[in-house]
XYZ file of C-alpha atoms in Angstrom:
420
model
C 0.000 0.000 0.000
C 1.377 3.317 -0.632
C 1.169 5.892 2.162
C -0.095 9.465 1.756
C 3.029 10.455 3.204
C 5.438 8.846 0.365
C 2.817 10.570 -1.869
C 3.484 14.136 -0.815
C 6.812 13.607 -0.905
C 7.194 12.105 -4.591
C 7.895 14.641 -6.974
C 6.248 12.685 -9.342
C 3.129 14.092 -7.599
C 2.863 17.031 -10.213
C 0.971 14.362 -12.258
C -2.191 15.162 -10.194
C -2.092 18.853 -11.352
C -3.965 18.546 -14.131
C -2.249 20.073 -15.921
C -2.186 23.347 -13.960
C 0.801 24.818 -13.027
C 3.369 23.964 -9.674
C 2.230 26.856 -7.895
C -1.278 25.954 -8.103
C -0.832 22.733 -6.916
C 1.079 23.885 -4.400
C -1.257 26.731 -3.163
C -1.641 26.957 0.871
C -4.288 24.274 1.286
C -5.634 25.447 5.171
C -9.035 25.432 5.609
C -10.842 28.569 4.441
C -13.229 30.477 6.019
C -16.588 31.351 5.206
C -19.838 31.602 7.137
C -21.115 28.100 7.814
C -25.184 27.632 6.507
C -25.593 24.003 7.916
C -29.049 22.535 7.008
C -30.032 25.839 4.985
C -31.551 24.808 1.313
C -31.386 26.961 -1.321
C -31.339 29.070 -2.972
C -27.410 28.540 -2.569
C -24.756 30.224 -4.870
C -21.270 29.106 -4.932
C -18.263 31.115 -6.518
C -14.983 29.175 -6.301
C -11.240 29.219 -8.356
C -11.646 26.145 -9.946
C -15.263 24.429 -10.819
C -14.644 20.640 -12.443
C -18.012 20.127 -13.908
C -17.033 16.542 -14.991
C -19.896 17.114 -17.717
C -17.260 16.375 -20.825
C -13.700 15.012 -21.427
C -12.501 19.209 -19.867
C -15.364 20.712 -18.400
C -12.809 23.281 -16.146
C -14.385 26.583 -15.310
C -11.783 29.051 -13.745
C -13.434 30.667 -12.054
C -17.040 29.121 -11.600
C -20.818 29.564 -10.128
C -22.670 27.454 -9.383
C -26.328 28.246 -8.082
C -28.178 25.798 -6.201
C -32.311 25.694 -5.478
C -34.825 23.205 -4.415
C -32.332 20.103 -4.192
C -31.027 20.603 -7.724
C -28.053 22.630 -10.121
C -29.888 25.702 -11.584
C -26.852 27.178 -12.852
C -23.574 26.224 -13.515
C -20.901 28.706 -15.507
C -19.138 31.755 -15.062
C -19.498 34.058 -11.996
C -22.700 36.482 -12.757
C -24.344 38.924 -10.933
C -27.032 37.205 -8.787
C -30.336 38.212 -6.877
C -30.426 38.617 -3.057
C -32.435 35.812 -1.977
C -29.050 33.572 -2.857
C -26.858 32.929 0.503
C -23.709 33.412 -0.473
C -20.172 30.723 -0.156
C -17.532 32.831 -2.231
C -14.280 31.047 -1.740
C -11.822 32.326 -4.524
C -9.260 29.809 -4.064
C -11.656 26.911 -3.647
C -12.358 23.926 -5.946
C -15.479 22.325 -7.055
C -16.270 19.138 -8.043
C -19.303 16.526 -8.646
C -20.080 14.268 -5.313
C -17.513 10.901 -5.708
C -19.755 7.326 -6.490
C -18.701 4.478 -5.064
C -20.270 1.427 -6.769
C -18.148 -1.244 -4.120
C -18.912 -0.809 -0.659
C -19.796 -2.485 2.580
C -19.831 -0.151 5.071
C -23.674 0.369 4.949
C -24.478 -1.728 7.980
C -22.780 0.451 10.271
C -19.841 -2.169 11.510
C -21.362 -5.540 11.165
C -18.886 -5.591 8.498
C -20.017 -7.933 4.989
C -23.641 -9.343 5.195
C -23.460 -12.995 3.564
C -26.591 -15.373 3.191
C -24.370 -18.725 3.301
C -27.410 -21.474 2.710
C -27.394 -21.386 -0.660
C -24.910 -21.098 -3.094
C -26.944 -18.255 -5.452
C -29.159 -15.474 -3.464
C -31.146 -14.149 -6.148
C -33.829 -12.885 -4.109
C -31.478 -11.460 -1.415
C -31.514 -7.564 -0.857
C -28.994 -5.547 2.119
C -31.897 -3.536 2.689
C -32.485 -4.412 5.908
C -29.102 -4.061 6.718
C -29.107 -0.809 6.017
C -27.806 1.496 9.080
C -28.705 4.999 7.863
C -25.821 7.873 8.716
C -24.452 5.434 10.477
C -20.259 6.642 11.400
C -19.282 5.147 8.553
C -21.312 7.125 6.255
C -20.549 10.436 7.758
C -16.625 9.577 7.340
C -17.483 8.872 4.037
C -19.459 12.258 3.709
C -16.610 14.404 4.875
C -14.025 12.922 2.172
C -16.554 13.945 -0.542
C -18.199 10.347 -0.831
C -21.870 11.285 -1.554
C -23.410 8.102 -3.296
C -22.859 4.683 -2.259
C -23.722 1.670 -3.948
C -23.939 -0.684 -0.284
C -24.164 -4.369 -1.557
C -24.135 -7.897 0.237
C -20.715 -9.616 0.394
C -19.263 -12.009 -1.734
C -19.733 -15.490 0.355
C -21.772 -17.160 -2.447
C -21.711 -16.614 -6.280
C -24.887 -14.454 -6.467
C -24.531 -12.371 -3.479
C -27.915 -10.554 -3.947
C -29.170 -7.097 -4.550
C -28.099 -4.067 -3.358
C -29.214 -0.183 -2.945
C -27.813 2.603 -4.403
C -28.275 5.518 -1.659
C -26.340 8.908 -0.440
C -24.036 9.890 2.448
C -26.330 12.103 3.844
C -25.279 12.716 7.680
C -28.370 12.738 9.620
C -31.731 11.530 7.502
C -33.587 8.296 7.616
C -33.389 5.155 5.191
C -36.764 7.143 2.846
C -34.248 9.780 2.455
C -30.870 8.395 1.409
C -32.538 5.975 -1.032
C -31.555 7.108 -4.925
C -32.682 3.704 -5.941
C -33.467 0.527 -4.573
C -32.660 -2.367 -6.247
C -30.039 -0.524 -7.574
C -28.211 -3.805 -8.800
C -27.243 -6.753 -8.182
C -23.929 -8.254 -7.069
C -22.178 -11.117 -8.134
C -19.389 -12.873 -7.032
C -17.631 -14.872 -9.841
C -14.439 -16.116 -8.752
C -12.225 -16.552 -5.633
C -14.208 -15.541 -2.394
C -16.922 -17.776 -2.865
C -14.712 -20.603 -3.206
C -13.453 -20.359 -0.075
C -16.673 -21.636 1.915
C -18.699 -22.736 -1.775
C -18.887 -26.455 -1.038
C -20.400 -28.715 -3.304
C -20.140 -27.603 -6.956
C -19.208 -23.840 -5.019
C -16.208 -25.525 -4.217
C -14.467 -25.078 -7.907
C -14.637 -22.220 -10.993
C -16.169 -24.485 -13.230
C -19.317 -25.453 -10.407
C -19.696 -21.439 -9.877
C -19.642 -20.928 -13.531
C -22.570 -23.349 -14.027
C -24.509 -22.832 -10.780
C -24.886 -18.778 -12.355
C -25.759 -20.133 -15.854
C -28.527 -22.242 -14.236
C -30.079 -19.856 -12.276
C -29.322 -17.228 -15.036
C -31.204 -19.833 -17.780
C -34.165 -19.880 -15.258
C -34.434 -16.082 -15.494
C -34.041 -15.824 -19.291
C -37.255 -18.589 -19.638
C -38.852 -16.376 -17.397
C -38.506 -13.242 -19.133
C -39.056 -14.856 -22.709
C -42.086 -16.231 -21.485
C -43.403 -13.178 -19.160
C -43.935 -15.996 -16.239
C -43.631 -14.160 -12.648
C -40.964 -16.278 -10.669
C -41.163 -14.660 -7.081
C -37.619 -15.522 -5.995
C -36.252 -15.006 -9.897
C -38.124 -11.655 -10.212
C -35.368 -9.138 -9.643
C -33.169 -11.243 -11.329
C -35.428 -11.142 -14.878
C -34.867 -7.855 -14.149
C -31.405 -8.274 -15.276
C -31.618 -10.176 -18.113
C -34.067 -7.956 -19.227
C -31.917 -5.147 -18.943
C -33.698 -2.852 -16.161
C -31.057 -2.941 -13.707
C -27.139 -3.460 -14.292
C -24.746 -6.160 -12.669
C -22.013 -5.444 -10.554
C -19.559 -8.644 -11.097
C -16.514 -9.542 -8.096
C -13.305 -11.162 -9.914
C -10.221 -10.889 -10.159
C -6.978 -12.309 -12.147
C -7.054 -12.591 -16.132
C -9.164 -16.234 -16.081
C -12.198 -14.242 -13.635
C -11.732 -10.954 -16.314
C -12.347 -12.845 -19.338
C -15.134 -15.529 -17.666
C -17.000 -12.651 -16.174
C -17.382 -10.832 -19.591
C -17.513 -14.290 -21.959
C -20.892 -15.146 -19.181
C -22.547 -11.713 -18.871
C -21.939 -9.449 -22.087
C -20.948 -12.729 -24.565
C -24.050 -15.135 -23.362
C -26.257 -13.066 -21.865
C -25.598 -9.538 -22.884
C -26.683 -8.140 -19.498
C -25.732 -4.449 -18.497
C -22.584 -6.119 -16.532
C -19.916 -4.248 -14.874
C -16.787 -6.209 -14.062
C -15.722 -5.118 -10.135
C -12.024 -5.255 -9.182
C -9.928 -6.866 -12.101
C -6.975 -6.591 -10.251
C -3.979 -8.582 -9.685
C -2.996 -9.632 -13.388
C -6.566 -9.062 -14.586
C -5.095 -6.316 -16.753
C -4.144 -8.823 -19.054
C -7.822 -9.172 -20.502
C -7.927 -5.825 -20.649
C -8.275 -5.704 -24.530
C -10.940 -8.339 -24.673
C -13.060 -6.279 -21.660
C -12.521 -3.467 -23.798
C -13.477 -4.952 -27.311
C -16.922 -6.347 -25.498
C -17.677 -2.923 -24.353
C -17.644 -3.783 -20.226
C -16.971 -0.932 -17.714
C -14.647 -2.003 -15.379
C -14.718 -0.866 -11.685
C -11.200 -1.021 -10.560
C -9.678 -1.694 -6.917
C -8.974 -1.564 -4.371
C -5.672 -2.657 -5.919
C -4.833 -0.625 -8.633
C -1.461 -1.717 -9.458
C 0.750 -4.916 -10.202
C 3.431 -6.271 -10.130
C 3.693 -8.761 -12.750
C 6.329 -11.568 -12.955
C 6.637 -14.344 -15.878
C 8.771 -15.751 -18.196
C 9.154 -12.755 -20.023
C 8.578 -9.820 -17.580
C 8.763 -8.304 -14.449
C 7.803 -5.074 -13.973
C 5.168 -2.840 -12.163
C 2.236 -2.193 -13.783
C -0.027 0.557 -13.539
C -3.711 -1.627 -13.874
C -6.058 1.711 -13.926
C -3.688 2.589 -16.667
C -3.780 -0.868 -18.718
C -7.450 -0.414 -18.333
C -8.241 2.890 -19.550
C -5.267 2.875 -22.642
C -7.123 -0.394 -23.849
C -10.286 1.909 -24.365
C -12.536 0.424 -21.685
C -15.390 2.142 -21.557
C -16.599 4.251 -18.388
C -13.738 3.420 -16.155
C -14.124 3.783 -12.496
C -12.602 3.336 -9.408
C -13.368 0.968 -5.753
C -12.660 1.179 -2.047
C -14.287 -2.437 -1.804
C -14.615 -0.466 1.694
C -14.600 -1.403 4.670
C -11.211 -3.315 2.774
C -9.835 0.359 2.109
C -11.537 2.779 4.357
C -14.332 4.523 2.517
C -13.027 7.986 3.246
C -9.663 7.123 1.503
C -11.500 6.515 -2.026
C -10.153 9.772 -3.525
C -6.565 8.358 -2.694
C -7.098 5.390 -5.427
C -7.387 8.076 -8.151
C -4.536 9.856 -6.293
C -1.999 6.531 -6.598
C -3.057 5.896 -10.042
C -2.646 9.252 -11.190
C 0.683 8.821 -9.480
C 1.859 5.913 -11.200
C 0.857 7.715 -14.775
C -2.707 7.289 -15.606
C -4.170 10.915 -16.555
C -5.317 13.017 -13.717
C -8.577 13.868 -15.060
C -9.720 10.738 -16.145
C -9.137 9.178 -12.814
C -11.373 12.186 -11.397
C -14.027 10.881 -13.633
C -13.347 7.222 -12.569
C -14.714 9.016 -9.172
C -17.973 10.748 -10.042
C -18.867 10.488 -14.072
C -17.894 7.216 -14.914
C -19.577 5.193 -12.197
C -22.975 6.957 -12.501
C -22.937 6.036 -16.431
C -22.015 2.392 -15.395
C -25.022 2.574 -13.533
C -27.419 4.307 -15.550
C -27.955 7.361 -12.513
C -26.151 10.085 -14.898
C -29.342 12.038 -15.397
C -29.379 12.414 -11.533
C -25.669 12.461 -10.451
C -21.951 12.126 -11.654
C -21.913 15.703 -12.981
C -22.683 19.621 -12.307
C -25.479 20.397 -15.048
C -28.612 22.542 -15.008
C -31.135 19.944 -13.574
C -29.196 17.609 -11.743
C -29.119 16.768 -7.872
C -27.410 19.505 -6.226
C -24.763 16.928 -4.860
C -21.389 18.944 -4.824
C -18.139 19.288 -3.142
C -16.141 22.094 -1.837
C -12.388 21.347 -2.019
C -9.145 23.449 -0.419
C -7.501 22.467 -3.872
C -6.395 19.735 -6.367
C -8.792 16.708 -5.308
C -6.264 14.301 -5.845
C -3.676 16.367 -4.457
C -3.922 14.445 -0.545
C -3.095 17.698 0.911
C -6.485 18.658 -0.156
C -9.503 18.026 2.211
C -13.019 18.749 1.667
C -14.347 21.957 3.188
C -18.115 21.429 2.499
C -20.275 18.555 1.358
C -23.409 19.288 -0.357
C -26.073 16.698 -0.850
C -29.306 17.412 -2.564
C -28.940 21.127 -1.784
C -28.415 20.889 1.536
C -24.993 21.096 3.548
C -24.127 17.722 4.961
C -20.723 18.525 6.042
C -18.428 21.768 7.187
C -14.800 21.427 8.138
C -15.825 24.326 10.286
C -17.983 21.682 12.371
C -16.230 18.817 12.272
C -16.093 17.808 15.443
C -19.973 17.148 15.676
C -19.432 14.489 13.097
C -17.013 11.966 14.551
């Protein structure tokens, strides 16, 4: 793992500038002060330095507005002259970004750690809804590193882990008001964990592999023939391409199993989770089947064979091979969900390009998902979920001075010690 520290010391860090020059990655990164608004809704109007729409492949306003009413972005642009209802956060040497998606994480029980239903070997009709520990410590961590949308699935005990919810960091609110959508997929694991405690035919690849075409058959007969299956219901879902699949594997045999099963047989709205280790090596074939790839918590390898042995930058591998909507994975609690900006941060380090890595955080994931039209990006119309940064976001110097969520501030560096 590579420590923050060894980070801010690298000189190689001037690859998270984006492009900007020394001295403005460098800028005095202390907290800034401005008049703290907690739980006022808008009308709310934001100038800052630097506002990262994440709308297109450079969407960099310097300086920006952005102007925030009724839960959503009314304006986003240049500063201009505004009425007097608007309160006010005018921070000059602030940045701006979209809230950060994580599509992998656990940490949405509140520290009963992964939720597992171990009976059977496929839980199609499993949900972690009821697991589901709103604002819970966790979540308000999360909240106050810019993590505003959560994707909190089961674990990865059995080979269909079950369905998941796709809800937001707010910091004091009730399960009705976190929820962006629930099911928000499903989650699969396809190699490795569950073979640890599969039994049976969960015991080897090739048993997983036809356990999840069996079930997977079942749902496909359903959907063809519009039966209603009560425990196969969510799962027609998927194969009828309502809700996308999040799929655990890792190393180049999970890679190119995951996306022969779910894009080549079944042509589901799949999205292959982790890839790490030498997973990379499938990169081209992930890429040529048109698969998103959620990437982490280990973003790097170091690959030895016959012919090689070098480190290798996997966020890299994946994004040069043209894999479509790349994004990025705490797998938290395995990395702690407040540290997810820090795997854009190391990869950026290593050589992947700054700003695609920011999109890996907040675009890419909501495309994966289908959720762009509500989140991922500043645009007119969208939820007002935004973050106020002392500087480079991948810069780990940088902290997050305010987090907005649905127009309403969740977190203030001013407060922080009510949060913790």
């Amino acid at each position: 793992m590579i420590s923050p520290a060894s980070l801010i010391a690298a000189s190689t860090m001037l690859a998270c500038s984006l492009d900007l020059p020394a001295q403005d990655l460098y800028r005095d990164t202390r907290p800034l002060v401005f008049e703290h608004i907690q739980g006022v809704a808008p009308p709310l109007a934001i100038r800052c330095g630097r506002l990262l729409t994440m709308a297109d492949s450079n969407a960099i306003l310097d300086p920006g507005m952005l102007l925030l009413r009724d839960g959503k972005i009314e304006y986003v642009g240049a500063p201009i002259p505004i009425s007097a209802d608007y309160q006010v956060l005018d921070l000059e040497e602030a940045w701006v970004t979209p809230g950060l998606i994580d599509l992998h994480s656990h940490i949405q029980t509140g520290g009963w750690g992964d939720i597992n239903e171990m009976v059977m070997p496929t839980n199609e009709s499993y949900s972690t809804r009821p697991t589901i520990v709103s604002s819970n410590p966790g979540i308000r961590r999360a909240c106050s590193a810019g993590v505003t949308t959560l994707f909190g699935i089961p674990g990865s005990g059995t080979s269909i882990s079950g369905f998941g919810v796709l809800y937001k960091t707010k910091t004091d609110a009730d399960y009705e008001d976190i929820v962006l959508q629930d099911p928000g997929g499903m989650k699969v694991a396809q190699t490795h964990n569950p073979e640890r405690n599969g039994g049976d035919l969960g015991a080897t690849r090739a048993g997983l592999s036809w356990l999840l075409e069996e079930v997977n058959d079942r749902a496909v007969a359903a959907r063809d023939t519009n039966t209603f299956v009560p425990s196969l219901s969510n799962l027609t879902r998927i194969q009828a391409g309502e809700l996308p699949v999040l799929i655990h594997c890792a190393g180049n045999d999970g890679v190119a199993s995951t996306v022969r099963m779910w894009k080549g047989k079944y042509d589901t709205r799949c999205i292959l989770s982790h890839g790490s280790f030498d997973g990379w090596h499938a990169a081209d074939y992930v890429a040529a089947m048109g698969v998103p790839v959620n990437h982490g918590p280990r973003t790097y390898n170091i690959s030895f064979g016959i012919r090689e042995g070098r480190f290798v930058n996997t966020s890299k591998a994946y994004t040069d091979a043209g894999v479509p909507n790349f994004s990025l994975t705490t797998d938290a609690g395995v990395i702690p969900q407040e540290e997810f900006f820090l795997q854009a941060t190391v990869s950026a380090h290593f050589g992947s390009d700054p700003y695609q890595m920011l999109q890996a955080l907040t675009i890419n994931p909501a495309k994966s998902f289908g959720i762009e039209d509500s989140v991922g990006s500043l645009e007119v119309g969208k939820d007002a979920d935004v973050v106020i940064w002392s500087g480079d976001p991948l810069d780990p110097r940088t902290s997050a001075l305010t987090v907005i969520i649905d127009g309403a501030i969740q977190y203030s560096q001013a407060d922080d010690g009510q949060w913790f």
